[in-house]
Amino acid sequence: MGSLAAMCKRAHIVSMINAQPLPLTDEHLLDAYSFSVSQVAETLGPAVGMVTTDGKGHGSGVVLSQDGLVVTNSHVVGKHRDVHLALPDGHRLAGRVLGADPDTDLAILKVDGTALPIATLGDSSSLRRGQIAIAIGNPLGFESTVTAGVVSALGRSLRSPSGRPIEDVIQTDAALNPGNSGGALASSTSEVIGISTAMIAGAQGICFAVASNTVKLVLGEILQHGGVRRAWLGVAADTVNLPRRVADAAHVGSQSAAVLHSIVSGGPADRAGVREGDVLLALDSRPVEGPGPLLRMLNAEAIGRQVKLQILRQGRLLELDVLLTQRPAQ
């Protein structure tokens, strides 16, 4: 008689020989990735339509409410006030522009309709690099096109059509083409994590979307005030990792901060002595984990307030007082 190990090995081989194969179905053949993308396309696709302003396809739009609130890019609608939205089910709905914000390249539309298919805005602050990103839109006029990739990077800064930087931008390698603008960038749970906004001509797999939390801010401002009011610090920033020892020394309890790479001459930050290369750790003791959180702190309620900036400059912790003003018109 052989060893126990040898007996177990022979028994395993016999069981494999005698095993009967299970019948395969389409569902079994679909891998998890394909199934996830297909589910998102089926769930979210009906709420993504083609936006036109003069009878020609200009871009895409995402329906956010059953009574016809739609988000798209401001560069899709331009200076037009009247729009149409063509949905995948064949409905063509007339509407108007409620408000546009060129600084974030977002516009909110209101189209005539009831019981429309809708999309849900997710929380873009919970995103991680490498997670699945699915884009739905109308590239080059081809309706209801789906592409997929990953979230390549977070917290990017991208120049908007107004010339100002859009902060907290999502970078993805999901293929985008002209016509995708204003369409959905979605997570594997079918939530909209961003609104597709730009591609770099000649680049391979470098595309961008405005984060969904920025969409929420713009949507609320336009619905309440017809436009977006903002406090102004006069900086442009990127996200930077924060060493644990620095976070502990500054008592901010965060793993990232905002590195300031551009200071507007004569702006509030410039007048307070902020310099390029400074790392902004906190604003009024609230951790600034990157440009997105900073942008949300600079809301309309902050206009006219004096705030305290906690800065890391060449290894030294500094505190600077800054008087926030209203962001000037372009």
mmCIF file of C-alpha atoms in Angstrom, residues 149-304:
data_model
loop_
_atom_site.group_PDB
_atom_site.id
_atom_site.type_symbol
_atom_site.label_atom_id
_atom_site.label_comp_id
_atom_site.label_asym_id
_atom_site.label_seq_id
_atom_site.Cartn_x
_atom_site.Cartn_y
_atom_site.Cartn_z
ATOM 1 C CA GLY A 149 -11.599 51.083 -19.809
ATOM 2 C CA VAL A 150 -10.405 52.113 -16.388
ATOM 3 C CA VAL A 151 -10.031 55.223 -14.283
ATOM 4 C CA SER A 152 -6.465 56.151 -15.224
ATOM 5 C CA ALA A 153 -5.951 59.032 -12.788
ATOM 6 C CA LEU A 154 -7.876 61.281 -10.409
ATOM 7 C CA GLY A 155 -7.691 64.928 -9.398
ATOM 8 C CA ARG A 156 -6.468 66.202 -12.757
ATOM 9 C CA SER A 157 -6.722 69.870 -13.709
ATOM 10 C CA LEU A 158 -7.973 70.600 -17.230
ATOM 11 C CA ARG A 159 -8.369 73.947 -18.971
ATOM 12 C CA SER A 160 -12.024 74.725 -19.635
ATOM 13 C CA PRO A 161 -13.458 76.500 -22.700
ATOM 14 C CA SER A 162 -13.459 79.701 -20.619
ATOM 15 C CA GLY A 163 -9.711 79.356 -20.125
ATOM 16 C CA ARG A 164 -9.951 78.584 -16.427
ATOM 17 C CA PRO A 165 -8.888 75.241 -14.981
ATOM 18 C CA ILE A 166 -11.535 72.625 -14.242
ATOM 19 C CA GLU A 167 -10.425 70.920 -11.040
ATOM 20 C CA ASP A 168 -10.991 67.338 -9.881
ATOM 21 C CA VAL A 169 -11.137 65.938 -13.423
ATOM 22 C CA ILE A 170 -11.180 62.167 -14.015
ATOM 23 C CA GLN A 171 -8.719 60.740 -16.542
ATOM 24 C CA THR A 172 -9.762 57.549 -18.331
ATOM 25 C CA ASP A 173 -8.642 55.350 -21.190
ATOM 26 C CA ALA A 174 -12.229 54.549 -22.210
ATOM 27 C CA ALA A 175 -12.277 55.593 -25.866
ATOM 28 C CA LEU A 176 -13.938 58.970 -26.478
ATOM 29 C CA ASN A 177 -14.480 60.786 -29.772
ATOM 30 C CA PRO A 178 -16.226 64.002 -30.834
ATOM 31 C CA GLY A 179 -19.881 63.520 -29.946
ATOM 32 C CA ASN A 180 -19.135 61.761 -26.661
ATOM 33 C CA SER A 181 -19.016 65.205 -25.048
ATOM 34 C CA GLY A 182 -21.734 65.468 -22.406
ATOM 35 C CA GLY A 183 -22.188 61.715 -22.215
ATOM 36 C CA ALA A 184 -21.861 59.455 -19.197
ATOM 37 C CA LEU A 185 -18.761 57.951 -17.662
ATOM 38 C CA ALA A 186 -20.098 55.241 -15.390
ATOM 39 C CA SER A 187 -18.945 52.847 -12.698
ATOM 40 C CA SER A 188 -19.632 49.111 -12.730
ATOM 41 C CA THR A 189 -22.650 49.801 -10.468
ATOM 42 C CA SER A 190 -24.294 51.891 -13.240
ATOM 43 C CA GLU A 191 -23.788 55.184 -11.405
ATOM 44 C CA VAL A 192 -22.571 58.212 -13.355
ATOM 45 C CA ILE A 193 -19.140 59.102 -11.978
ATOM 46 C CA GLY A 194 -18.368 61.772 -14.567
ATOM 47 C CA ILE A 195 -19.530 63.671 -17.635
ATOM 48 C CA SER A 196 -17.244 63.147 -20.632
ATOM 49 C CA THR A 197 -15.701 66.426 -21.654
ATOM 50 C CA ALA A 198 -12.475 66.201 -23.656
ATOM 51 C CA MET A 199 -9.913 64.144 -25.476
ATOM 52 C CA ILE A 200 -6.382 65.073 -26.488
ATOM 53 C CA ALA A 201 -5.916 64.979 -30.248
ATOM 54 C CA GLY A 202 -3.130 62.597 -31.208
ATOM 55 C CA ALA A 203 -2.979 60.992 -27.764
ATOM 56 C CA GLN A 204 -3.503 57.302 -27.193
ATOM 57 C CA GLY A 205 -6.107 56.577 -24.534
ATOM 58 C CA ILE A 206 -6.041 59.871 -22.642
ATOM 59 C CA CYS A 207 -9.568 61.229 -22.147
ATOM 60 C CA PHE A 208 -11.256 63.260 -19.442
ATOM 61 C CA ALA A 209 -14.568 63.623 -17.602
ATOM 62 C CA VAL A 210 -15.883 66.201 -15.145
ATOM 63 C CA ALA A 211 -16.389 64.471 -11.778
ATOM 64 C CA SER A 212 -19.954 63.726 -10.680
ATOM 65 C CA ASN A 213 -19.551 65.661 -7.422
ATOM 66 C CA THR A 214 -18.773 68.765 -9.492
ATOM 67 C CA VAL A 215 -21.944 68.059 -11.492
ATOM 68 C CA LYS A 216 -23.960 68.003 -8.246
ATOM 69 C CA LEU A 217 -22.547 71.381 -7.211
ATOM 70 C CA VAL A 218 -23.260 72.987 -10.594
ATOM 71 C CA LEU A 219 -26.739 71.451 -10.781
ATOM 72 C CA GLY A 220 -27.710 72.872 -7.386
ATOM 73 C CA GLU A 221 -26.394 76.350 -8.181
ATOM 74 C CA ILE A 222 -28.103 76.556 -11.565
ATOM 75 C CA LEU A 223 -31.447 75.321 -10.220
ATOM 76 C CA GLN A 224 -31.345 77.827 -7.348
ATOM 77 C CA HIS A 225 -29.645 80.835 -8.932
ATOM 78 C CA GLY A 226 -29.575 80.300 -12.690
ATOM 79 C CA GLY A 227 -25.777 80.248 -12.628
ATOM 80 C CA VAL A 228 -22.828 79.222 -10.510
ATOM 81 C CA ARG A 229 -21.569 81.648 -7.864
ATOM 82 C CA ARG A 230 -18.148 80.935 -6.376
ATOM 83 C CA ALA A 231 -15.713 82.286 -3.871
ATOM 84 C CA TRP A 232 -12.287 82.910 -5.366
ATOM 85 C CA LEU A 233 -8.856 82.070 -4.019
ATOM 86 C CA GLY A 234 -6.957 82.637 -7.267
ATOM 87 C CA VAL A 235 -4.992 79.397 -7.530
ATOM 88 C CA ALA A 236 -4.775 76.266 -9.656
ATOM 89 C CA ALA A 237 -3.914 72.989 -7.962
ATOM 90 C CA ASP A 238 -3.182 69.299 -8.357
ATOM 91 C CA THR A 239 -3.483 66.436 -5.881
ATOM 92 C CA VAL A 240 -0.312 65.367 -4.073
ATOM 93 C CA ASN A 241 0.249 62.475 -1.664
ATOM 94 C CA LEU A 242 0.852 63.579 1.900
ATOM 95 C CA PRO A 243 3.441 61.696 4.015
ATOM 96 C CA ARG A 244 1.999 60.358 7.249
ATOM 97 C CA ARG A 245 4.488 62.289 9.391
ATOM 98 C CA VAL A 246 3.439 65.564 7.721
ATOM 99 C CA ALA A 247 -0.265 64.815 8.167
ATOM 100 C CA ASP A 248 0.324 63.989 11.833
ATOM 101 C CA ALA A 249 2.391 67.137 12.412
ATOM 102 C CA ALA A 250 -0.292 69.293 10.768
ATOM 103 C CA HIS A 251 -3.159 67.446 12.507
ATOM 104 C CA VAL A 252 -5.098 67.145 9.252
ATOM 105 C CA GLY A 253 -5.715 63.401 9.266
ATOM 106 C CA SER A 254 -5.625 63.029 5.464
ATOM 107 C CA GLN A 255 -3.359 61.199 3.034
ATOM 108 C CA SER A 256 -3.350 63.849 0.295
ATOM 109 C CA ALA A 257 -3.354 67.611 -0.159
ATOM 110 C CA ALA A 258 -3.415 70.256 -2.904
ATOM 111 C CA VAL A 259 -0.151 71.476 -4.413
ATOM 112 C CA LEU A 260 -0.575 74.987 -5.838
ATOM 113 C CA HIS A 261 1.072 75.243 -9.243
ATOM 114 C CA SER A 262 -0.352 78.575 -10.410
ATOM 115 C CA ILE A 263 -1.123 81.760 -8.452
ATOM 116 C CA VAL A 264 -3.193 84.490 -10.128
ATOM 117 C CA SER A 265 -1.390 87.813 -9.901
ATOM 118 C CA GLY A 266 -3.331 90.239 -7.718
ATOM 119 C CA GLY A 267 -5.780 87.543 -6.563
ATOM 120 C CA PRO A 268 -6.650 86.808 -2.930
ATOM 121 C CA ALA A 269 -3.976 84.119 -2.502
ATOM 122 C CA ASP A 270 -1.310 86.281 -4.130
ATOM 123 C CA ARG A 271 -2.151 89.231 -1.854
ATOM 124 C CA ALA A 272 -1.909 86.948 1.188
ATOM 125 C CA GLY A 273 1.585 85.748 0.245
ATOM 126 C CA VAL A 274 0.798 82.305 -1.161
ATOM 127 C CA ARG A 275 3.494 81.045 -3.554
ATOM 128 C CA GLU A 276 3.681 78.531 -6.376
ATOM 129 C CA GLY A 277 4.720 75.151 -5.019
ATOM 130 C CA ASP A 278 3.014 75.664 -1.655
ATOM 131 C CA VAL A 279 1.060 72.643 -0.449
ATOM 132 C CA LEU A 280 -2.359 73.587 0.886
ATOM 133 C CA LEU A 281 -3.157 71.264 3.800
ATOM 134 C CA ALA A 282 -6.286 72.820 5.288
ATOM 135 C CA LEU A 283 -8.700 75.718 4.984
ATOM 136 C CA ASP A 284 -10.175 76.859 8.303
ATOM 137 C CA SER A 285 -8.997 73.558 9.836
ATOM 138 C CA ARG A 286 -10.825 71.500 7.194
ATOM 139 C CA PRO A 287 -8.425 69.168 5.362
ATOM 140 C CA VAL A 288 -7.920 70.007 1.681
ATOM 141 C CA GLU A 289 -7.360 66.580 0.137
ATOM 142 C CA GLY A 290 -7.035 67.901 -3.418
ATOM 143 C CA PRO A 291 -8.471 70.400 -5.920
ATOM 144 C CA GLY A 292 -11.951 68.829 -5.828
ATOM 145 C CA PRO A 293 -12.517 69.311 -2.088
ATOM 146 C CA LEU A 294 -10.995 72.807 -2.348
ATOM 147 C CA LEU A 295 -13.396 73.707 -5.156
ATOM 148 C CA ARG A 296 -16.369 72.589 -3.057
ATOM 149 C CA MET A 297 -15.176 74.690 -0.107
ATOM 150 C CA LEU A 298 -15.086 77.769 -2.339
ATOM 151 C CA ASN A 299 -18.853 77.943 -2.692
ATOM 152 C CA ALA A 300 -21.099 80.973 -2.707
ATOM 153 C CA GLU A 301 -21.386 81.005 1.103
ATOM 154 C CA ALA A 302 -17.621 81.611 1.367
ATOM 155 C CA ILE A 303 -17.707 84.865 -0.621
ATOM 156 C CA GLY A 304 -16.466 87.748 1.553
#
